[in-house]
mmCIF file of C-alpha atoms in Angstrom:
data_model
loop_
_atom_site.group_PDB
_atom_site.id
_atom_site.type_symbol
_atom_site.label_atom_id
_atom_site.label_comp_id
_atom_site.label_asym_id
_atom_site.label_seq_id
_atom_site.Cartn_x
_atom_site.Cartn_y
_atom_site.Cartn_z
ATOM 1 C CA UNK T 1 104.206 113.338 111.716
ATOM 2 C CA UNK T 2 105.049 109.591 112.027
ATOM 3 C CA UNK T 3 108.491 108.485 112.663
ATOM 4 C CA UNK T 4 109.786 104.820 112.127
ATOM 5 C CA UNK T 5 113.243 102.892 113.482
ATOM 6 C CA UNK T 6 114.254 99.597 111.989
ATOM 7 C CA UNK T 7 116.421 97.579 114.024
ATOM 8 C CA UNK T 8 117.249 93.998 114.126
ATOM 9 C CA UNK T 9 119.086 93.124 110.507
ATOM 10 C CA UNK T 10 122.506 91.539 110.704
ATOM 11 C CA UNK T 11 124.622 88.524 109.294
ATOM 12 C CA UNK T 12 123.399 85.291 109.075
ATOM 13 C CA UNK T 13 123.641 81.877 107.775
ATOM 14 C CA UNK T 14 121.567 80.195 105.053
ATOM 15 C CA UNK T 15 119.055 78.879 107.043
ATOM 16 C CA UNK T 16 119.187 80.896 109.494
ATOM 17 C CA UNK T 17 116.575 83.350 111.106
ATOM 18 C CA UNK T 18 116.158 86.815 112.418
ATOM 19 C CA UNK T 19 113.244 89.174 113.407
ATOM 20 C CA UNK T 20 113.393 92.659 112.141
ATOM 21 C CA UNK T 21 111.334 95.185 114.356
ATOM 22 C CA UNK T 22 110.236 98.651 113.302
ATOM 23 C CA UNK T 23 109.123 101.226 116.460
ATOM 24 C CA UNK T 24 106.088 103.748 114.623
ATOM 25 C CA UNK T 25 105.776 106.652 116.600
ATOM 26 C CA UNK T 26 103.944 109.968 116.316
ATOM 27 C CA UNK T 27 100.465 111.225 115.491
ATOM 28 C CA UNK T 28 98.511 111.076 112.564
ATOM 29 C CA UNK T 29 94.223 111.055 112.175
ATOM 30 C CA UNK T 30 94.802 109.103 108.853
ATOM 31 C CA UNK T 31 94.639 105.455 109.134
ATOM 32 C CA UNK T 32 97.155 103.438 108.391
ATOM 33 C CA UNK T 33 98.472 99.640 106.777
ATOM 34 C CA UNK T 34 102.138 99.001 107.145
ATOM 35 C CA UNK T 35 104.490 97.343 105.162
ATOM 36 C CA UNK T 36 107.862 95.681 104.750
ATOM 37 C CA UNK T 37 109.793 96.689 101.951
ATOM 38 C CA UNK T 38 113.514 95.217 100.562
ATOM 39 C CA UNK T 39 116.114 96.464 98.053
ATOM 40 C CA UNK T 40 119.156 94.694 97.120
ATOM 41 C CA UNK T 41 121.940 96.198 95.674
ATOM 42 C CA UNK T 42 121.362 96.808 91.455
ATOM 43 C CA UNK T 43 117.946 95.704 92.249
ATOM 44 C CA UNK T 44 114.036 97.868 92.215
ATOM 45 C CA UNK T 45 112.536 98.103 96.050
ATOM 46 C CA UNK T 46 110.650 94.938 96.228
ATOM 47 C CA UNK T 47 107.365 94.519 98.661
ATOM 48 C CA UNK T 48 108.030 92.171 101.065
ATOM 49 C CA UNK T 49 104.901 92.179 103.426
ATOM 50 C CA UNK T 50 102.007 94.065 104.868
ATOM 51 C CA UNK T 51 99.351 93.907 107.724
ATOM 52 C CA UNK T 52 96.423 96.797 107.193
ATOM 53 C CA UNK T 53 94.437 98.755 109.850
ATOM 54 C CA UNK T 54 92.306 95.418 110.584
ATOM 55 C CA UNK T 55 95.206 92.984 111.104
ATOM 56 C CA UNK T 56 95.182 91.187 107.614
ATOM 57 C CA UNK T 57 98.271 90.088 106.462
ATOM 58 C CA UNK T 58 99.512 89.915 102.665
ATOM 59 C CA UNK T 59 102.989 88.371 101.610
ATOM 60 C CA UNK T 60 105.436 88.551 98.802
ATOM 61 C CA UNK T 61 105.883 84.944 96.941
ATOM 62 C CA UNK T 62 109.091 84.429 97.683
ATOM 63 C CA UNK T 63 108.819 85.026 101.557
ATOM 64 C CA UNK T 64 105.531 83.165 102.013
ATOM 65 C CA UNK T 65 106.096 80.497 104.108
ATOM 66 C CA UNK T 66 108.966 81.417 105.604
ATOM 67 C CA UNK T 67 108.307 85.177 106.702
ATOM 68 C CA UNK T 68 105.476 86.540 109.192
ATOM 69 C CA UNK T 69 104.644 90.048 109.811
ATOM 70 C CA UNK T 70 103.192 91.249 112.902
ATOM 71 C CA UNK T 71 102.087 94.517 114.939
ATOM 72 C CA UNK T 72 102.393 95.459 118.481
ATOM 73 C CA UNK T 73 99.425 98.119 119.479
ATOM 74 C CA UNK T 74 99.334 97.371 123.046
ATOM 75 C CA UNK T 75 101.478 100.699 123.992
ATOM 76 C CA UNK T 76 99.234 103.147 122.197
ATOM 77 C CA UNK T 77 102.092 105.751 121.706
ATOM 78 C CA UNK T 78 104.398 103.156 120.652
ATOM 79 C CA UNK T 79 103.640 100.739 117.608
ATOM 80 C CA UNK T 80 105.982 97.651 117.225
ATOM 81 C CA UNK T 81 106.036 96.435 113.946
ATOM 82 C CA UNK T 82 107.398 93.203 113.709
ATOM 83 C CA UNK T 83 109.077 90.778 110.604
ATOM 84 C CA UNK T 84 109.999 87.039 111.613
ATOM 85 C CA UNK T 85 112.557 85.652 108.922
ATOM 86 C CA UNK T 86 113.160 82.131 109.083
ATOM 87 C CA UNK T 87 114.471 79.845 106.613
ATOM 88 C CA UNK T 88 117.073 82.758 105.031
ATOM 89 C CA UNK T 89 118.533 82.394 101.541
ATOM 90 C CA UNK T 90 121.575 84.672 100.237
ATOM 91 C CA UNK T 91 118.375 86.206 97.654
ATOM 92 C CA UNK T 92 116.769 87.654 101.125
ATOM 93 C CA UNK T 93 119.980 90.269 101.380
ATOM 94 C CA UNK T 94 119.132 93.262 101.160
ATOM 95 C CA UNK T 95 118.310 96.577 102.884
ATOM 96 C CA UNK T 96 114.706 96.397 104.667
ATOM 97 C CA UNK T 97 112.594 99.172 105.012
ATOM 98 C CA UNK T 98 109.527 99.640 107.000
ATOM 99 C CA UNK T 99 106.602 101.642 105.828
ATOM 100 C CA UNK T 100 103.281 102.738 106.907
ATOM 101 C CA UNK T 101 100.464 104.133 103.974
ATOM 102 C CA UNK T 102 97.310 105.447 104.299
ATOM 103 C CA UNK T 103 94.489 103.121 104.715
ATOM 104 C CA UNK T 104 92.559 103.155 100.919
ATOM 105 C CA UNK T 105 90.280 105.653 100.561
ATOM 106 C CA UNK T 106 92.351 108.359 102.254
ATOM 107 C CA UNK T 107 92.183 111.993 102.154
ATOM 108 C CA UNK T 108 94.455 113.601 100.207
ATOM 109 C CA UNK T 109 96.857 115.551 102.705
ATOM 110 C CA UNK T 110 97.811 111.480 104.315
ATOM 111 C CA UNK T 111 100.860 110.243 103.129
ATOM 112 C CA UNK T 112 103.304 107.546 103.020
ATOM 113 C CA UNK T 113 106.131 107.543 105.786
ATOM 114 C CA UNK T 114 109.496 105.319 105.546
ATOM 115 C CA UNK T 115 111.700 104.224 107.920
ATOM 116 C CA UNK T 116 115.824 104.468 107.097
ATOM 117 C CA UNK T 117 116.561 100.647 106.696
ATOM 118 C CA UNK T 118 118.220 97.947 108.435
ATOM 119 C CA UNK T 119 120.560 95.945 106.464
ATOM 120 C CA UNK T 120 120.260 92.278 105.984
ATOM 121 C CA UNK T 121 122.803 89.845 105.016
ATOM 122 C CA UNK T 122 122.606 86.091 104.249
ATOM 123 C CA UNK T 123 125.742 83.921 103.717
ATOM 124 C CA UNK T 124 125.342 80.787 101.829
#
């Protein structure tokens, strides 16, 4: 079992910044790439970032630039997943989920795990 807690989200300015942080706990053998997620309200989950088992990073378009993921492994029971926002814009709001999915190929019984959101709101 793998449990994740955002924290971090809030109010804030266009313009303005926060860092969203995501603590992964737990045990699992299956390897794992983990992701931010966002959903606005009306609006499909959108991917937002992800950094995979070997530290490579992939962004969304419209965060690229002005969004950095990063991972904490130094505590080996505790994994600190990380989101820098800078440059915010009022189309950032939105709830933010963190994720972690098994590394591709993966057996079968590895699955996805989700975290329960931190909200996000940008004022223009």
């Amino acid at each position: 079992q793998v449990q994740l807690v955002e924290s971090g989200g809030g109010s804030v300015q266009a313009g303005g910044s926060l860092r969203l942080s995501c603590s992964v706990s737990g045990t699992t053998y299956c390897s794992i790439d983990m992701s931010w997620y966002r959903q606005a309200p009306g609006k499909e989950l959108e991917f937002v970032s992800k950094i995979d088992n070997r530290g490579r990073t992939t962004s969304a378009d419209s965060v690229k630039g002005r969004f950095t993921i990063s991972l904490d492994n130094s505590n080996h029971m505790l994994h600190m997943l990380y989101l820098q926002m800078n440059d915010l814009k009022p189309e950032d709001t939105a709830m933010y989920y963190c994720k972690t999915e098994p590394t591709p190929p993966a057996p079968a019984d590895c699955r996805d795990y989700w975290g329960q959101g931190t909200q996000v709101t940008v004022s223009s």
